[in-house]
PDB file of C-alpha atoms in Angstrom:
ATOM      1  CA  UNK A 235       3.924  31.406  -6.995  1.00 92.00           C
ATOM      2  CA  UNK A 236       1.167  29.015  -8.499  1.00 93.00           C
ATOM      3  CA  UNK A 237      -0.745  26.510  -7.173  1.00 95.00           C
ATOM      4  CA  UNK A 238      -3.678  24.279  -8.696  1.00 94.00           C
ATOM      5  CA  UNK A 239      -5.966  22.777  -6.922  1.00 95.00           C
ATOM      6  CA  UNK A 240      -8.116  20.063  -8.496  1.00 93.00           C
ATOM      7  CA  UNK A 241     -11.442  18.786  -8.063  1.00 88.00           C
ATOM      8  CA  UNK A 242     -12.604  15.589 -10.035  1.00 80.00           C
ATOM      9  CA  UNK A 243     -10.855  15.781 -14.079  1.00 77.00           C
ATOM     10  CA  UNK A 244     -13.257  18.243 -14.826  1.00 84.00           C
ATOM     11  CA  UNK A 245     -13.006  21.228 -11.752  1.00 92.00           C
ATOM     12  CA  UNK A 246      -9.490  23.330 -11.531  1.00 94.00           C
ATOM     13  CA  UNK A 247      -8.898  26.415  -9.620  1.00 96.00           C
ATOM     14  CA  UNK A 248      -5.427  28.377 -10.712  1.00 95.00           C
ATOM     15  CA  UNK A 249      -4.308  30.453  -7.760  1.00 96.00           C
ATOM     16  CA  UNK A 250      -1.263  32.756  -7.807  1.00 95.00           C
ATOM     17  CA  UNK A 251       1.016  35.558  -7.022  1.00 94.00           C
ATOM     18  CA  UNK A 252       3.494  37.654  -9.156  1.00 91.00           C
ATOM     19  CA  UNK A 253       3.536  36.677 -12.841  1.00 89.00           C
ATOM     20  CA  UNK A 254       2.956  32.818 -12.462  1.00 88.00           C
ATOM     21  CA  UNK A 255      -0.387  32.913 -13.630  1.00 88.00           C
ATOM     22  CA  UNK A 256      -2.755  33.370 -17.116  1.00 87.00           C
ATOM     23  CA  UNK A 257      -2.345  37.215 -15.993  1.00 87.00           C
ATOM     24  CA  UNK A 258       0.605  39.430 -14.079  1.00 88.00           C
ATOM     25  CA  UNK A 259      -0.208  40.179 -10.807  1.00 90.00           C
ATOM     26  CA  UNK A 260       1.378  42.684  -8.574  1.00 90.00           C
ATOM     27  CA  UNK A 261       3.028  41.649  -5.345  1.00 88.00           C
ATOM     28  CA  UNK A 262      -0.145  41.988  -2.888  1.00 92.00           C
ATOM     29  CA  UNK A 263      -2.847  40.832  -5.333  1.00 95.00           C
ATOM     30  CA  UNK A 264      -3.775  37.344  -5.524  1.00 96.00           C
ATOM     31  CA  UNK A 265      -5.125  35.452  -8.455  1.00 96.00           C
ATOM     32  CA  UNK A 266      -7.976  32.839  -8.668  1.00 97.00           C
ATOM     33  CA  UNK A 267      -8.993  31.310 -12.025  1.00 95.00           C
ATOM     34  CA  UNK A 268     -11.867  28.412 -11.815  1.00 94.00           C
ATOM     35  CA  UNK A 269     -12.184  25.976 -15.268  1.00 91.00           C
ATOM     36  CA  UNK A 270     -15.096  23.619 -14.393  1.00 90.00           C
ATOM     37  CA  UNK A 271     -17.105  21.519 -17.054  1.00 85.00           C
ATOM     38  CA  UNK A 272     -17.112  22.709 -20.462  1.00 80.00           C
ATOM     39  CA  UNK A 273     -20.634  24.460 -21.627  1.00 75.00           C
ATOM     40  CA  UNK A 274     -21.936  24.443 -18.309  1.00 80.00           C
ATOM     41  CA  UNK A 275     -23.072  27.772 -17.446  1.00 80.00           C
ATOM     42  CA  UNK A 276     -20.896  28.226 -14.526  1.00 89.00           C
ATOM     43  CA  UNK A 277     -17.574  26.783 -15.741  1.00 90.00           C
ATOM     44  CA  UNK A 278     -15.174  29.480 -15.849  1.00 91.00           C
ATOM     45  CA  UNK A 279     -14.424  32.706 -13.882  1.00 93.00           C
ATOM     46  CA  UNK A 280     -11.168  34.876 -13.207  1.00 93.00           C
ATOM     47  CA  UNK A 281     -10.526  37.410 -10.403  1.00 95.00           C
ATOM     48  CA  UNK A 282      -7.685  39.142  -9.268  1.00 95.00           C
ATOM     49  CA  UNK A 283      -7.750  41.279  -5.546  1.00 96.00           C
ATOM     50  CA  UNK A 284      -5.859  42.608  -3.176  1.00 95.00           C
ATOM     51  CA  UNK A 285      -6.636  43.096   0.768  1.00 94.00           C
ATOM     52  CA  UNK A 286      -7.779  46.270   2.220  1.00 93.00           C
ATOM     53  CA  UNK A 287      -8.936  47.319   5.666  1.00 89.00           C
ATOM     54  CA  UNK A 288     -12.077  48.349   4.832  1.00 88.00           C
ATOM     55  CA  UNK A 289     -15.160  46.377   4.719  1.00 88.00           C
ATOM     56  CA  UNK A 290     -16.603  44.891   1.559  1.00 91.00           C
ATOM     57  CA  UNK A 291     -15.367  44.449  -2.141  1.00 94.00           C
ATOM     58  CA  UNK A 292     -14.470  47.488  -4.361  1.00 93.00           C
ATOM     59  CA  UNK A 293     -14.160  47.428  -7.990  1.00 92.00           C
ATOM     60  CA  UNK A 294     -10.446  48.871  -9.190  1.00 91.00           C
ATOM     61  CA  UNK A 295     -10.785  47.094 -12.670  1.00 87.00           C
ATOM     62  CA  UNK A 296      -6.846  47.389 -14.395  1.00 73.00           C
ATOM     63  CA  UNK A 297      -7.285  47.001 -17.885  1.00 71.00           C
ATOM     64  CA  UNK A 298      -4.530  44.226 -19.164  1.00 67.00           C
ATOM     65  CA  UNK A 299      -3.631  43.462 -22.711  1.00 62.00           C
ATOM     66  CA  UNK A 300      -3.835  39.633 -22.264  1.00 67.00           C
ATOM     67  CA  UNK A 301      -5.444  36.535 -24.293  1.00 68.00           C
ATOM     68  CA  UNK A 302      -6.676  33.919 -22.244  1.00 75.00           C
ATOM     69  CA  UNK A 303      -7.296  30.201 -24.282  1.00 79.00           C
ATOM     70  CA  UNK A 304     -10.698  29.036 -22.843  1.00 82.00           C
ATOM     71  CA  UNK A 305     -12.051  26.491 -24.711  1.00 79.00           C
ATOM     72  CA  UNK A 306     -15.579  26.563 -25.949  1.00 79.00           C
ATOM     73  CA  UNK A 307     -15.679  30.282 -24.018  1.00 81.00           C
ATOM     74  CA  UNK A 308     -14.877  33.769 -25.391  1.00 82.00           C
ATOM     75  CA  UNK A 309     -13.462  35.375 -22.011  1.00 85.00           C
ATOM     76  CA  UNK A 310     -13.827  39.568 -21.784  1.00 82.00           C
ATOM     77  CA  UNK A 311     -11.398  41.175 -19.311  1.00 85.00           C
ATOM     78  CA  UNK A 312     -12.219  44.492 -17.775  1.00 79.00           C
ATOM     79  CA  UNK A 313     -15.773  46.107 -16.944  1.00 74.00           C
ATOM     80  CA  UNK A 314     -17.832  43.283 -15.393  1.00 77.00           C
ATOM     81  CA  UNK A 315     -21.556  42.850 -16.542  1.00 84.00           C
ATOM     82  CA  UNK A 316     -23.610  44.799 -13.705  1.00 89.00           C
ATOM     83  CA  UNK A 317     -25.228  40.843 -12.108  1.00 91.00           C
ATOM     84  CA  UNK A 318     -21.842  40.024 -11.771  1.00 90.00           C
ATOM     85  CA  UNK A 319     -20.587  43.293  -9.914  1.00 91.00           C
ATOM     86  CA  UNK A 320     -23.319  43.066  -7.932  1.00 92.00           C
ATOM     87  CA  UNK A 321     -22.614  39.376  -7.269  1.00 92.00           C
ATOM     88  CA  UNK A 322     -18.934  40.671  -6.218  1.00 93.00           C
ATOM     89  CA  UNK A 323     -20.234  42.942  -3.821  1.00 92.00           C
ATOM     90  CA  UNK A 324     -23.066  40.900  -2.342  1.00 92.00           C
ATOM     91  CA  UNK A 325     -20.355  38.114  -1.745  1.00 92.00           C
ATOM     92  CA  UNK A 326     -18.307  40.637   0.113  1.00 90.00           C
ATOM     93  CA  UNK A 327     -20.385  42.371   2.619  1.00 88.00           C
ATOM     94  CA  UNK A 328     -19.543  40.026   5.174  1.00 82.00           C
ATOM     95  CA  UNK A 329     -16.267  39.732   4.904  1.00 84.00           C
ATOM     96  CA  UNK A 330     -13.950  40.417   8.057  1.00 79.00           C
ATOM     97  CA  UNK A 331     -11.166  42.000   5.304  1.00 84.00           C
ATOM     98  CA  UNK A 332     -12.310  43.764   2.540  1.00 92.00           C
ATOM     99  CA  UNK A 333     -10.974  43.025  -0.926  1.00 95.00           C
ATOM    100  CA  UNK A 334     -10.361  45.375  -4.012  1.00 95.00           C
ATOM    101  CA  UNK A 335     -10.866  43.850  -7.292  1.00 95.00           C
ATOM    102  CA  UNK A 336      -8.394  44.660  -9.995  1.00 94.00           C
ATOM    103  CA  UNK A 337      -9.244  42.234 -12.739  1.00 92.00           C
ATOM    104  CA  UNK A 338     -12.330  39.887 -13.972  1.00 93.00           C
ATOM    105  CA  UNK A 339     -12.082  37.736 -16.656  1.00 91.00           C
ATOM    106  CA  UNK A 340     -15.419  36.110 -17.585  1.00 90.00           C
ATOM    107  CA  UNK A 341     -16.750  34.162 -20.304  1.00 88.00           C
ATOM    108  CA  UNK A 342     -19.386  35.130 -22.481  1.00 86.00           C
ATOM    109  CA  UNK A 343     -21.106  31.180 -22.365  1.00 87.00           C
ATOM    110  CA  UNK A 344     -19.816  29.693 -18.774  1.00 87.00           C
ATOM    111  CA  UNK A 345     -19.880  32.849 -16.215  1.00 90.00           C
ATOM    112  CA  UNK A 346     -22.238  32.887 -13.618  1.00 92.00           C
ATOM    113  CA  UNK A 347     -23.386  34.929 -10.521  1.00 93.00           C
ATOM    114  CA  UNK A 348     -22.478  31.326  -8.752  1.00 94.00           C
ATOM    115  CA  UNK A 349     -18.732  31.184 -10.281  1.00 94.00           C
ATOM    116  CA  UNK A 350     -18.078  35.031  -9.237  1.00 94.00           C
ATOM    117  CA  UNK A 351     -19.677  34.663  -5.796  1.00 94.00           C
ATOM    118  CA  UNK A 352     -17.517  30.990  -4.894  1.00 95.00           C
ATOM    119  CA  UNK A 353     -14.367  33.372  -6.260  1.00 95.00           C
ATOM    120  CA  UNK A 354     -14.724  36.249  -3.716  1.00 95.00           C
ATOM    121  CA  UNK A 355     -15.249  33.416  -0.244  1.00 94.00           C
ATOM    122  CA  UNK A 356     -12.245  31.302  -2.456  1.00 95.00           C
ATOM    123  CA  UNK A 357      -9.490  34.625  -2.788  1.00 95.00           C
ATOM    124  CA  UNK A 358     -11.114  35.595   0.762  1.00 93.00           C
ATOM    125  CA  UNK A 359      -9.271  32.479   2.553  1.00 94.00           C
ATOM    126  CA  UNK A 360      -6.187  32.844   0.305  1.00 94.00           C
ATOM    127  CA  UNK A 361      -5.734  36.134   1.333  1.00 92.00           C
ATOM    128  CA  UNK A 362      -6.383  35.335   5.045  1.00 91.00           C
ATOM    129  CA  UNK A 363      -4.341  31.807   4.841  1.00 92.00           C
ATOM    130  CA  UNK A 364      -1.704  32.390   2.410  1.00 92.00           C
ATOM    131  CA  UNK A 365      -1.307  30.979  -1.090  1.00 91.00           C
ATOM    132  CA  UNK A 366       1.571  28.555  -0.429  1.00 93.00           C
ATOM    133  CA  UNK A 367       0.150  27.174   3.287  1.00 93.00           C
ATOM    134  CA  UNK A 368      -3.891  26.922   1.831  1.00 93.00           C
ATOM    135  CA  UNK A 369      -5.095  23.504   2.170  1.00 94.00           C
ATOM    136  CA  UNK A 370      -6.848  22.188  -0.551  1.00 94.00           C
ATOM    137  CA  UNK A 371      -9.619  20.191   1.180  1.00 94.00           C
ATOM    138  CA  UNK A 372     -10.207  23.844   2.760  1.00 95.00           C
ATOM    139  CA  UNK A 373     -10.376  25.395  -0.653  1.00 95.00           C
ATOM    140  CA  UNK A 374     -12.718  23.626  -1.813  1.00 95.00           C
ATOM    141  CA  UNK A 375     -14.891  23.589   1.000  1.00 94.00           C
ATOM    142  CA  UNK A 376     -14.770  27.724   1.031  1.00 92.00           C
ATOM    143  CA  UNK A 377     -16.334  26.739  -2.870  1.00 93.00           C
ATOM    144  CA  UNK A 378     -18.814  24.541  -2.134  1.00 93.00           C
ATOM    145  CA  UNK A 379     -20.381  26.705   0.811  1.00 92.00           C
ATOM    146  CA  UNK A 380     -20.348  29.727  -1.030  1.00 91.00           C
ATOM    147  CA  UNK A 381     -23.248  28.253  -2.754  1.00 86.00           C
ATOM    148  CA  UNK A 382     -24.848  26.144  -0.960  1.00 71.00           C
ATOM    149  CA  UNK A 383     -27.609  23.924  -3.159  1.00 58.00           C
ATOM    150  CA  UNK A 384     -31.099  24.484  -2.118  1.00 51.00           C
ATOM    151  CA  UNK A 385     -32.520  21.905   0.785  1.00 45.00           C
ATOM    152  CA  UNK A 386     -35.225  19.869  -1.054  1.00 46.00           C
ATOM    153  CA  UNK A 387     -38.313  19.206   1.141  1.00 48.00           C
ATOM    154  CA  UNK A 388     -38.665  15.750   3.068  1.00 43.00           C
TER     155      UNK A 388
END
């Protein structure tokens, strides 16, 4: 199954199952690929997870022969730089399911500790709502909260 939820012409998130999406994925893993403005430094990100029962994200990195087409972006699959790992586990120490990570894809100009930690609370709902009943006004709202801008002082 794959479902895209848009944002504006210029913010896309690619969520599936099975092998719908830019990358197979087995039957309990879900995929979440965000495109957002080209050149911005946090306008692309891919991960893949599964559920588990315990708590926190664990890095299970599957190594996939696959070409992803990003333009302006060379995207790297596999081993994640170490702010992003960290990123991925920081994101998931409060989560009430934990999640094992079996693929990142990020790009060498528009990754960002922002894209990966909006990824882990976006695949968190998925995984907890279901891809084909998630609401998209929820989605995005899981996105936008994940990193919430800094208050500015009255």
């Amino acid at each position: 199954m794959l479902r895209e939820f848009r944002r504006r012409e210029l913010s896309s998130l690619t969520a599936w199952t099975g092998g719908d999406g830019p990358m197979p994925a087995e039957v309990d893993v879900v995929g979440v690929e965000y495109r957002g403005r080209l050149g911005h430094p946090s306008s692309y990100g891919l991960l893949m997870a599964r559920a588990t029962d315990s708590p926190g994200v664990r890095l299970d990195l599957n190594l996939m022969p696959v070409a992803l087409s990003v333009p302006c972006d060379e995207v790297t699959l596999g081993p994640t730089e170490p702010e992003y790992a960290e990123a991925l586990h920081a994101a998931g120490r409060d989560l009430a399911t934990g999640l094992v990570i079996t693929a990142v894809g990020e790009g060498l100009y528009g990754s960002s500790v922002v894209v990966f930690t909006r990824l882990v609370a976006v695949i968190s709902l998925l995984m907890a709502t279901g891809l084909e009943s998630a609401d998209e006004v929820d989605i995005w709202a899981h996105w936008d909260s994940a990193w919430p801008e800094p208050r500015r002082n009255a």
